[in-house]
Structure formats: C-alpha cells, structure tokens
mmCIF file of C-alpha atoms in Angstrom:
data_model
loop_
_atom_site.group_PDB
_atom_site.id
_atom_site.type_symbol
_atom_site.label_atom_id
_atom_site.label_comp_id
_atom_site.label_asym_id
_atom_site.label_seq_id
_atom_site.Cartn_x
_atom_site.Cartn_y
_atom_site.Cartn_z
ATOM 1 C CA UNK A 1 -13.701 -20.409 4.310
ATOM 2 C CA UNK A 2 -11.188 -21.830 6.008
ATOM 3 C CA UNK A 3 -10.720 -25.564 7.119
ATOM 4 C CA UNK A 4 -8.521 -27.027 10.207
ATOM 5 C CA UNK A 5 -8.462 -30.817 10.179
ATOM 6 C CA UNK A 6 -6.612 -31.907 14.123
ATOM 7 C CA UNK A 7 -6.222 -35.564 14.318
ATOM 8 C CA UNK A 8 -4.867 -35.443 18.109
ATOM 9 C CA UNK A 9 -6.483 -32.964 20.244
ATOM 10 C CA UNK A 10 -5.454 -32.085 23.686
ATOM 11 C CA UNK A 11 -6.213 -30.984 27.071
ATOM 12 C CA UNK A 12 -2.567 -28.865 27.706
ATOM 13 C CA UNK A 13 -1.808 -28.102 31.746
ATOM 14 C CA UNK A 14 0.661 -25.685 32.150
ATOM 15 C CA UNK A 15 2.588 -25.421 35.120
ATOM 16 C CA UNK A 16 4.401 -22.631 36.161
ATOM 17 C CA UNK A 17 6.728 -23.118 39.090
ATOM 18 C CA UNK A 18 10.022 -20.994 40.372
ATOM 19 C CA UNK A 19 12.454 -24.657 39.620
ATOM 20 C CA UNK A 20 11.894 -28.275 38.956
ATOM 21 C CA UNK A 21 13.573 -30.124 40.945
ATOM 22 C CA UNK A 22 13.268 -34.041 39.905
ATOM 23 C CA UNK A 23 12.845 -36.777 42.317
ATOM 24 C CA UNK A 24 11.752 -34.080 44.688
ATOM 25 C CA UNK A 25 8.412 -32.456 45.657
ATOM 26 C CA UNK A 26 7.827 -29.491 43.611
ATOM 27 C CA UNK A 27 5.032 -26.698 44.225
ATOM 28 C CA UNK A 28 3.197 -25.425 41.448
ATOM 29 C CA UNK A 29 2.999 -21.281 41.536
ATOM 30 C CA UNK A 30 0.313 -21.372 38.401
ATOM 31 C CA UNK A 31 -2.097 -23.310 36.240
ATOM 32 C CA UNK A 32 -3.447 -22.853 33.252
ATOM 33 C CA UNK A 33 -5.960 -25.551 31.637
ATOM 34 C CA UNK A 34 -6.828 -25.230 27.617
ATOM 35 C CA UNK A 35 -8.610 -27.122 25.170
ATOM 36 C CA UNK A 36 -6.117 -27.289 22.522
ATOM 37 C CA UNK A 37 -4.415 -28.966 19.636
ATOM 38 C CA UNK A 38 -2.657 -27.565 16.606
ATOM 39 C CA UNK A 39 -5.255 -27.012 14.449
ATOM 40 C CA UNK A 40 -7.723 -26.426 16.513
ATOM 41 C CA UNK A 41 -5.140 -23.291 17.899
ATOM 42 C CA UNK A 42 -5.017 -22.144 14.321
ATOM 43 C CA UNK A 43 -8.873 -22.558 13.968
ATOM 44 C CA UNK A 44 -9.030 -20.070 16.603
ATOM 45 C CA UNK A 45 -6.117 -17.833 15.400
ATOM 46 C CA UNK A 46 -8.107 -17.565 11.989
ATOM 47 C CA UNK A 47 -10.971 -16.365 14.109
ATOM 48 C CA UNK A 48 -9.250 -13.494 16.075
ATOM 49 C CA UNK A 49 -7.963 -12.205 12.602
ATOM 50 C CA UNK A 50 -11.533 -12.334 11.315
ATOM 51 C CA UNK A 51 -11.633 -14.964 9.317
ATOM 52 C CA UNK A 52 -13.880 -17.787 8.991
ATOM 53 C CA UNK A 53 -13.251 -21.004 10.011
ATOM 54 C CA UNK A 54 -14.480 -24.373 10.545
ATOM 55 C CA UNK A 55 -12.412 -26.911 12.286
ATOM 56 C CA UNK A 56 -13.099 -31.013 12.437
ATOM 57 C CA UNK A 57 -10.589 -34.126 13.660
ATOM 58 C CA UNK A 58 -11.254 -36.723 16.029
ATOM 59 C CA UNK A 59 -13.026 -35.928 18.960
ATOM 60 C CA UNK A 60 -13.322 -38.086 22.675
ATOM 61 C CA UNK A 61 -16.834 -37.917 24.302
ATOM 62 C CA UNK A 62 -15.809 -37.577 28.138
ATOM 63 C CA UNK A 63 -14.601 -34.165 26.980
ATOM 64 C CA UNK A 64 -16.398 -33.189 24.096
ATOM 65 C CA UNK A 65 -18.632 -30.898 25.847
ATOM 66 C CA UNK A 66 -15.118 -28.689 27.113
ATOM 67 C CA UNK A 67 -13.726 -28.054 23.345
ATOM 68 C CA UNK A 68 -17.650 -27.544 22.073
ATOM 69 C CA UNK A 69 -17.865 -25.019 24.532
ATOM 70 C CA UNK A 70 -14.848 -23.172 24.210
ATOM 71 C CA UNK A 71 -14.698 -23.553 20.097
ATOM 72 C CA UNK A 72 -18.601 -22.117 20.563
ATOM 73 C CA UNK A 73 -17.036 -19.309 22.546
ATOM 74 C CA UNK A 74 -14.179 -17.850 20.098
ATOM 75 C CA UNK A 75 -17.046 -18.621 17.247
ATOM 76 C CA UNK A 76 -15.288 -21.352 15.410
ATOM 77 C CA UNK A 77 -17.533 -24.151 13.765
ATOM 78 C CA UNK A 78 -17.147 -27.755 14.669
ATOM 79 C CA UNK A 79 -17.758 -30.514 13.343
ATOM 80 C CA UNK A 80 -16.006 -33.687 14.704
ATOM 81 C CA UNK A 81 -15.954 -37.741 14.076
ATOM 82 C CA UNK A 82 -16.518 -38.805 18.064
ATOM 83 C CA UNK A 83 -14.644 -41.722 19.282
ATOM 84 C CA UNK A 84 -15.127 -43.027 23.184
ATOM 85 C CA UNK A 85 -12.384 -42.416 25.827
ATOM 86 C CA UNK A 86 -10.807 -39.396 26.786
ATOM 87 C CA UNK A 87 -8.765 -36.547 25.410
ATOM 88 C CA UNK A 88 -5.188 -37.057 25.950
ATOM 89 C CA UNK A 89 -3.582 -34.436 28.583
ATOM 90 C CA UNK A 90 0.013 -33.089 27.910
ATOM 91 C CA UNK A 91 1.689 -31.225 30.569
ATOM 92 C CA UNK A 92 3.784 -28.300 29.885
ATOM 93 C CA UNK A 93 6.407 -26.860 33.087
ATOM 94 C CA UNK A 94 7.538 -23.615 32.794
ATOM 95 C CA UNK A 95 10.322 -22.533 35.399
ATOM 96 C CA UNK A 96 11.907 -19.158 36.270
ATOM 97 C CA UNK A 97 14.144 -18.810 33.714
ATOM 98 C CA UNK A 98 11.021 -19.676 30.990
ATOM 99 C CA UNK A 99 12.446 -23.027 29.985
ATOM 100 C CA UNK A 100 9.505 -25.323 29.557
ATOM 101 C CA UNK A 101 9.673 -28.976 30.141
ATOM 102 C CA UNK A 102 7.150 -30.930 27.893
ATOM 103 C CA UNK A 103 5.272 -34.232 28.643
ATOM 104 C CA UNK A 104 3.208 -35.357 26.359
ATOM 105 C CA UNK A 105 0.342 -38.395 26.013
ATOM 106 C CA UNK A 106 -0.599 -40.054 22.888
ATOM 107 C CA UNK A 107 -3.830 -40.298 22.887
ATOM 108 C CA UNK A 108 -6.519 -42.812 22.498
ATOM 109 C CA UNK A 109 -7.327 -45.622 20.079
ATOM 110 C CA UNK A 110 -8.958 -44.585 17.294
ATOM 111 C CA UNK A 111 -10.756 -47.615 14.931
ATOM 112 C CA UNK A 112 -10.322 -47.908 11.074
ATOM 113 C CA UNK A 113 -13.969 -47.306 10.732
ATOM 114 C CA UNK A 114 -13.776 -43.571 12.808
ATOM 115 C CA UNK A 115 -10.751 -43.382 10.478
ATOM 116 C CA UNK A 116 -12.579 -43.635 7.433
ATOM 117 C CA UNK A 117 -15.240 -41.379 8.452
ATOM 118 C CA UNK A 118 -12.455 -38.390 8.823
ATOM 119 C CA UNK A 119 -11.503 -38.811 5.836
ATOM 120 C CA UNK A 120 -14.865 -38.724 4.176
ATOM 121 C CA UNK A 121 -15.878 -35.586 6.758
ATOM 122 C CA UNK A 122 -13.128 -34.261 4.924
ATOM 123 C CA UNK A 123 -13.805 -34.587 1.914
ATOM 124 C CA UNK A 124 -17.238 -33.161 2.048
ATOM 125 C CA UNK A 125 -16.183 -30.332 4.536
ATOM 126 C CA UNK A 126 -12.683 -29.232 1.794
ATOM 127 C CA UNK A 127 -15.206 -28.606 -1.079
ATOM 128 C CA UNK A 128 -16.541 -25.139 0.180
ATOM 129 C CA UNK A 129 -13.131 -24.086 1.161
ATOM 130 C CA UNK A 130 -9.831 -21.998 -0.292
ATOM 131 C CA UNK A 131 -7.442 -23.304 2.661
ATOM 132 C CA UNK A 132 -7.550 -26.548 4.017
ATOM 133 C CA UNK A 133 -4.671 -26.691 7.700
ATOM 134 C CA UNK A 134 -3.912 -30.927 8.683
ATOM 135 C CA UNK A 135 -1.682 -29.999 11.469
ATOM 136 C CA UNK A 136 -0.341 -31.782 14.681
ATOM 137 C CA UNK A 137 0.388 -35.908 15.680
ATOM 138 C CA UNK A 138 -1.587 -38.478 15.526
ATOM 139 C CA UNK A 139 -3.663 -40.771 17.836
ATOM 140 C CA UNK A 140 -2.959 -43.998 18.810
ATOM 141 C CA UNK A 141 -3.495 -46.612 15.954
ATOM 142 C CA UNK A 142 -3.699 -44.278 13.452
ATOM 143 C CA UNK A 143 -0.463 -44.707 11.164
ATOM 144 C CA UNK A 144 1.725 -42.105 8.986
ATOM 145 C CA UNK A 145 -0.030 -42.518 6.190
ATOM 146 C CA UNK A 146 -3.223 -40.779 7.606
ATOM 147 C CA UNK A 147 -1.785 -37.661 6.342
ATOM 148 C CA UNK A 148 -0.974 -37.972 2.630
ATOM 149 C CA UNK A 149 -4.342 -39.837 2.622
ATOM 150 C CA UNK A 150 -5.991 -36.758 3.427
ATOM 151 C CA UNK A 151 -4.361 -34.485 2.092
ATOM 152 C CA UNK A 152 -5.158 -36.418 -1.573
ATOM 153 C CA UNK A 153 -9.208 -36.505 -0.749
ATOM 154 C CA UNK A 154 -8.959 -32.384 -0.620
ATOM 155 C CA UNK A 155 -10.306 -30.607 -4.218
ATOM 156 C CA UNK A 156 -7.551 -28.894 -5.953
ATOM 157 C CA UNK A 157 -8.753 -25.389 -5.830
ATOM 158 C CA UNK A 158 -7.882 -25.484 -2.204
ATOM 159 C CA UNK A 159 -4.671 -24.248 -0.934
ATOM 160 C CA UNK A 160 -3.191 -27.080 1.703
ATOM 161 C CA UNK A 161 -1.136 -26.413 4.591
ATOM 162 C CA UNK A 162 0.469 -29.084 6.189
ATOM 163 C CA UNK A 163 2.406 -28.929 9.732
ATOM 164 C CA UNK A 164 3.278 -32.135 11.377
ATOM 165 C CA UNK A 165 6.864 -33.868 11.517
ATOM 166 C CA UNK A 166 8.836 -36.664 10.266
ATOM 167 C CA UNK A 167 7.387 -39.454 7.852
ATOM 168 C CA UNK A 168 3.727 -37.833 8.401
ATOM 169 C CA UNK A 169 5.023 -34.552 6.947
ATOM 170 C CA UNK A 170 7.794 -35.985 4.065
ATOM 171 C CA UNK A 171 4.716 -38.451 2.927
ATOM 172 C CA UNK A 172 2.177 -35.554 2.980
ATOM 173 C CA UNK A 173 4.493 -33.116 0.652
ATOM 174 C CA UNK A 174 4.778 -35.869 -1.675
ATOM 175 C CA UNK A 175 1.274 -35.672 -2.333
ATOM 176 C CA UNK A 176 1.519 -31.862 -3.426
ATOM 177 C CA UNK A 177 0.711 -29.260 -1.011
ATOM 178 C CA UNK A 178 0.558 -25.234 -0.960
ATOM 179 C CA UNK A 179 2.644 -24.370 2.447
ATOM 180 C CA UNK A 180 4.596 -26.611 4.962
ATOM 181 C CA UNK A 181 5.907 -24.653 8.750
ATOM 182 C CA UNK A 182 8.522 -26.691 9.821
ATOM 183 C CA UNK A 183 10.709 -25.703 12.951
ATOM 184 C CA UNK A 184 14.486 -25.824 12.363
ATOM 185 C CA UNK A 185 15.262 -28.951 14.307
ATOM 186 C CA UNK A 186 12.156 -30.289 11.987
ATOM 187 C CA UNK A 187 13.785 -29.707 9.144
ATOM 188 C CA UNK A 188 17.130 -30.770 10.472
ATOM 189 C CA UNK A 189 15.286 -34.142 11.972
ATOM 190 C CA UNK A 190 14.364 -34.669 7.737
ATOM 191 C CA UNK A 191 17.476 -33.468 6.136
ATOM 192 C CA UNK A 192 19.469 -35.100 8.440
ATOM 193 C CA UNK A 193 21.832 -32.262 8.062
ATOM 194 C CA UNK A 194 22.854 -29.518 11.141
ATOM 195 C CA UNK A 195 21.244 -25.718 9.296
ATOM 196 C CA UNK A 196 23.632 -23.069 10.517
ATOM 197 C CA UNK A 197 23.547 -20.259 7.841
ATOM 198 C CA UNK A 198 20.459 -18.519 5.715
ATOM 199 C CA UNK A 199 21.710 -20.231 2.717
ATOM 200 C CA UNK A 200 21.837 -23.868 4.232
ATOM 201 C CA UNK A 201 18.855 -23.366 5.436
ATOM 202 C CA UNK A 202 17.317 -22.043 2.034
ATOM 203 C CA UNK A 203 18.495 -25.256 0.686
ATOM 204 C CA UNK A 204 16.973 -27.216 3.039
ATOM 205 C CA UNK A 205 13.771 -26.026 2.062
ATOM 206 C CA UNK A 206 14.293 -26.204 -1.466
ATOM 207 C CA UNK A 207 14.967 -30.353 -0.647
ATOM 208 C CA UNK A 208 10.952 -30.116 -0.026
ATOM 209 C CA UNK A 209 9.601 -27.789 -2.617
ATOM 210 C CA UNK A 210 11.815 -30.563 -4.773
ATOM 211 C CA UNK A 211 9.259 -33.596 -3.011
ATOM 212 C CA UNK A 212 6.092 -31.258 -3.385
ATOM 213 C CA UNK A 213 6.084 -28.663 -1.690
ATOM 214 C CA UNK A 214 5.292 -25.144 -3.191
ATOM 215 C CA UNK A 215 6.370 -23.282 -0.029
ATOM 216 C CA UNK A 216 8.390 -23.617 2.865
ATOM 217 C CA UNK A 217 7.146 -21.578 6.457
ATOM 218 C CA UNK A 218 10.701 -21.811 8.382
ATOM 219 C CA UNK A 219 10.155 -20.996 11.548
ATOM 220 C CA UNK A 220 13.353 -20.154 13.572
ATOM 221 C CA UNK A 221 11.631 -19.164 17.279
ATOM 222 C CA UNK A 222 13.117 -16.035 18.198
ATOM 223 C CA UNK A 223 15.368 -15.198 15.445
ATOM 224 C CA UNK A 224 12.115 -14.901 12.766
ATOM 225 C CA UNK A 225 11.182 -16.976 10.182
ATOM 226 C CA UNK A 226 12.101 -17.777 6.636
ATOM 227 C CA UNK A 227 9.461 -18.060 3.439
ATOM 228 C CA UNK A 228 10.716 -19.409 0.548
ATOM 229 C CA UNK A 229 9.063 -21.191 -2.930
ATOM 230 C CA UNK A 230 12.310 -21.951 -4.347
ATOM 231 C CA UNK A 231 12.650 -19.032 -6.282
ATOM 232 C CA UNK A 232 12.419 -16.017 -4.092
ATOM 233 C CA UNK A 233 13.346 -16.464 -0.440
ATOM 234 C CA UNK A 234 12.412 -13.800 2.173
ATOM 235 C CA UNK A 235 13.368 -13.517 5.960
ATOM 236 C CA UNK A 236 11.422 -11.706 9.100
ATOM 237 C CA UNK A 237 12.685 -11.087 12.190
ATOM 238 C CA UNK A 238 10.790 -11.605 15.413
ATOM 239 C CA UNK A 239 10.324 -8.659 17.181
ATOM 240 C CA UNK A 240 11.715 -7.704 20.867
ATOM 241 C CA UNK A 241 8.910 -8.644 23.002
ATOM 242 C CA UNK A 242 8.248 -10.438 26.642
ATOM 243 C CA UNK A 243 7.988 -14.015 26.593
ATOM 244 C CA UNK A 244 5.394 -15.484 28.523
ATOM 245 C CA UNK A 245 5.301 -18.930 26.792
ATOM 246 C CA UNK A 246 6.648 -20.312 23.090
ATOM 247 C CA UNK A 247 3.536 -23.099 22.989
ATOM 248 C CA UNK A 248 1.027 -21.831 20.036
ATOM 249 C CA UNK A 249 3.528 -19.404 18.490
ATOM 250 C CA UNK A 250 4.042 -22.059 15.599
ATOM 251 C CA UNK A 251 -0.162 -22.607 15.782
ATOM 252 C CA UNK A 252 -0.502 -18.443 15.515
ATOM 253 C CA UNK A 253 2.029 -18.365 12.300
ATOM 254 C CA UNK A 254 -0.099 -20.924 10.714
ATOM 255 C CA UNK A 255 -3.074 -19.004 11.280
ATOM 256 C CA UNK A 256 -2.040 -15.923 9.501
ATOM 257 C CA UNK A 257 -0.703 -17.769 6.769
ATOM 258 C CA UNK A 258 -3.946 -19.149 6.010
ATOM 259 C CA UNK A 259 -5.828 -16.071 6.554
ATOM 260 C CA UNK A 260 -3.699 -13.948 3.790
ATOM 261 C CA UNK A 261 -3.135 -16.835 1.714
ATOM 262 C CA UNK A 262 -7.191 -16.954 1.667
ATOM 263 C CA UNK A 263 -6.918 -13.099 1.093
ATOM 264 C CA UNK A 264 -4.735 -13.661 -2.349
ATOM 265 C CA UNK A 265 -1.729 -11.781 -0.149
ATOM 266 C CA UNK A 266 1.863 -11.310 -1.859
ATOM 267 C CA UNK A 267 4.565 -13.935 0.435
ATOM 268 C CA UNK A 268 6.046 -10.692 2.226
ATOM 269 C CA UNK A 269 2.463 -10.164 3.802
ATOM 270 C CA UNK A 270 1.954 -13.592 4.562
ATOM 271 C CA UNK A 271 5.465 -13.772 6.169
ATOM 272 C CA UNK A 272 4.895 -10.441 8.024
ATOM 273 C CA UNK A 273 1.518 -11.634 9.433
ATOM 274 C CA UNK A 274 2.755 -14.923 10.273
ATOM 275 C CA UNK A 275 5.777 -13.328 12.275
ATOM 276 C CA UNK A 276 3.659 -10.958 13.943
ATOM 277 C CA UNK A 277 0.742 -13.181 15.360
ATOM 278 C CA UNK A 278 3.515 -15.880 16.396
ATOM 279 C CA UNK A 279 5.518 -13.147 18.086
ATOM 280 C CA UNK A 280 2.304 -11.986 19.687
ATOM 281 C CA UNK A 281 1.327 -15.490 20.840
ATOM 282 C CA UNK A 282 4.414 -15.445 23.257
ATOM 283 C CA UNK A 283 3.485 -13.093 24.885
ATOM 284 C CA UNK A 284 0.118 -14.840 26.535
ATOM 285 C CA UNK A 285 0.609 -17.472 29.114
ATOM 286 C CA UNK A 286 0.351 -21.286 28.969
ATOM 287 C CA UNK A 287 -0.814 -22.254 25.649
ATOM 288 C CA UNK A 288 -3.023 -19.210 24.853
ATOM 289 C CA UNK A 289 -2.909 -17.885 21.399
ATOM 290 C CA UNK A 290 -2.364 -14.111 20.668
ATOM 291 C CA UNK A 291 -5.085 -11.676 20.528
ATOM 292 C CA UNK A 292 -5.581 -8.841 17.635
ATOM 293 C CA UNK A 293 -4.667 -5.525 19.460
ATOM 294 C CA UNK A 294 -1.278 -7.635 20.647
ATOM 295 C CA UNK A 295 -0.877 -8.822 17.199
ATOM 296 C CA UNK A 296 -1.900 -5.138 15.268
ATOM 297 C CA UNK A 297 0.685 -3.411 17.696
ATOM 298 C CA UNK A 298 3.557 -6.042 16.589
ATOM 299 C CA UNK A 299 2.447 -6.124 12.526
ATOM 300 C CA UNK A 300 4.400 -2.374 12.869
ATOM 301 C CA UNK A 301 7.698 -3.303 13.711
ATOM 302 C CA UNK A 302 8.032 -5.970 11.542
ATOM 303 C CA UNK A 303 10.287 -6.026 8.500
ATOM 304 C CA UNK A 304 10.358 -8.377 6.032
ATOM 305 C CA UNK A 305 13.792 -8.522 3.770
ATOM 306 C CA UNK A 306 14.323 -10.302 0.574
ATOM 307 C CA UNK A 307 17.366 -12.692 0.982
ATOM 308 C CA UNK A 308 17.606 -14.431 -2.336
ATOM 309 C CA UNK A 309 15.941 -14.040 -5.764
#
C-alpha cells in the first residue's frame, strides 16, 4: 500500500488562449477544471499503474464533495482531516506557443488542533504501508516545520518520498528520507549554485544525500531526469513527444517511483518508469495526469544510461 499525504490541495483552472495580452481583455479558447494537488496527482498516478493507494491531507468542506467524487472515481481511498472554507483555486494560462503563466492562491487557515490531527491520521494511516509521498506547499498558518514533523511520525519500514521546495524540503531530508524529486531551479534555489553540466548537477545532489537523503529524483523537464544515491548516478532522456501541458509531469514521475520502489525495482526501472509516465503526462491537457496505454507506448523508447559509478 501506498500512502500520499497533500497538505494544500487545489482546484487548478486552466486556460488556454491564442496570447495574453496584460492590461487588456483577453478571450479564453479552453477550460479545463481539476481537483488536484501534488499528492493527490500521484495518488491517482499510483492508481492508473495499478497500484494501491490511499491518499489523506487537509481537506475544505465547500468542496469536499468535488475531490470525494473524483478520488471515488479513479478508485483512490480517502481519508482527510476537514477544515471549513474553501479549496484554494490556482489558475494556470497556456498561450500559443505552450508557455504557461501560473497564479497561484495559498490557501486557507488551517488551526493547530486540525494540524495535530494530520499528523496523528498519519501516523495511524503510515503503519500498513511500504511508501509513504508528503508532496506539495502548505496552507496558510501551517509553518515549514510541518514537514520534517511528519515525515519523523512515519514507521521506518516505510520508504518516504518527499517533494516540496525550499526550507520545507532541506528540513524534511534532515530527518532521513528514501527519495527527494527536485526540479533543477529547486535544487539551484537550495544550492544556491547555477547547475550547467551532468557532473555539477550530480554534486548537487550528493549535497542532499550528505543532509539525509538516500536518493535524489532530478528532474530536468524535457531533457530527462537524473537518479542518483551518491554512488551510482544514472540519466534518462525524455522522449520526443507533443506537449499539451508540463503541470503533473513532476506529480506522474513521483507516481512511478513509488509504484516500483513498492515493487522492490532496481533504480534504472524506477528512473525509466518515472521518465515515461512524466513524459506521458505532457501529453494530456490542463493538469491531467497520463494514462497507461500513453505511458506503456513511451516505457519503449526510453533508455536509461549509467553516467557515473
């Protein structure tokens, strides 16, 4: 079993439009509305690849019924810590040439009490399962420290994946975790250093498995992805496809991971599975995450090279 802990979920509108043109009136050419968050993505990503999965976080009761519905629908389990107030909405603007323009809300207040319930639901929920995914930002008046405070309530038998940013993510590592997926301007943001070649960037990662971290997911968007424990680092290449929209492709890597980490996999299958269901994700629109014939037909072409060790 597989556990996704989201913290911040969202309602994501994506807006497709031929040019935004700011301080003007724009017309919107497509819409897309879904009941999202990180881990509640990879919740669902773990589903279409056949795992099981159940996935809990804060939840807002003016749109609890939406995500219960659609979680009910893809056959993920739910079990939430409710708060009142509404789900925060980001916006996402895609124009011709696919460049997306992000605007994003931060969400409600959420009380130390709820707080503390999370991190018992957690708790309990972590002591049936082999992979436990915190992934995404956090709501208002919930600090930093959330993370490394639940990532140390989760039994040791389980593998932890964390996927967040910033202090959240440095703090989290520190407490010992199995996988982390940052982005390259991520792990730039953290290094404070600018990652041009393989090897910088290997180094990089070894900075985290250093704080805690047993192995670094580097994603690279469409040049592939590194995966690297320190010892052995190996390198994937995305594979030639049509981009319909980058949002989830992160989500989808994270979901794969899990899966064949759950599955005892070898780091070149959990590398090649984690390139090919983010590569597949970009291929759906708005913020929809890949589905398993897209994925299956992608898994073919990609290669997975061993770049050091």
């Amino acid at each position: 079993m597989i556990l996704t802990v989201c913290p911040n979920p969202s309602i994501d509108c994506t807006m497709e439009l031929h040019a935004l043109n700011v301080g003007r009136v724009n017309r919107i050419d497509n819409k897309i509305i879904t009941y999202s968050g990180k881990a509640i993505n990879v919740a669902i990503g773990v589903r279409r690849l056949g795992g099981d999965c159940t996935v809990t976080g804060f939840m807002f009761d003016n749109d609890a019924k939406s995500f219960l519905h659609n979680l009910d629908k893809e056959g993920v389990v739910s079990r939430f810590v409710n708060n009142p107030g509404n789900v925060r909405t980001n916006y996402k603007i895609i124009d011709f040439r696919s460049m997306m323009t992000e605007i994003n809300d931060k969400g409600e207040m959420v009380s130390e009490d709820k707080q503390r319930e999370l991190v018992s639901l957690v708790f309990d929920l972590a002591e049936g399962c082999s992979v436990v995914v915190i992934s995404g930002s956090l709501p208002q008046g919930v600090s930093d420290e959330f993370y490394p405070k639940l990532v140390s309530v989760i039994n040791k038998r389980a593998k932890v994946f964390v996927d967040t940013e910033g202090a959240k993510l440095v703090s989290s590592v520190r407490e010992g975790v199995n996988l982390i997926k940052p982005n390259l301007a991520e792990l730039e943001a953290i290094t404070k250093e600018t990652l041009k070649t393989k090897a910088e960037m290997i180094s990089a990662c070894e900075k985290m498995i250093d704080l805690g971290a047993e192995k670094v997911l580097l994603s690279l968007g469409a040049h592939g992805a590194i995966l690297t424990n320190g010892r052995k680092s190996l390198f994937a290449k995305t594979a030639n496809v049509a981009v319909n929209s980058t949002v989830g492709a992160g989500d989808s890597m994270i979901s794969a991971a899990a899966v064949m980490t759950e599955k005892g996999a070898e780091d070149e299958e959990i590398l090649r599975c984690a390139v090919a269901a983010g590569t597949a994700s970009i291929t759906t629109p708005g913020t929809n995450l890949f589905y398993k014939d897209k994925y299956e037909e992608i898994y073919k072409k990609v290669k997975v090279e061993v770049i050091q060790g």
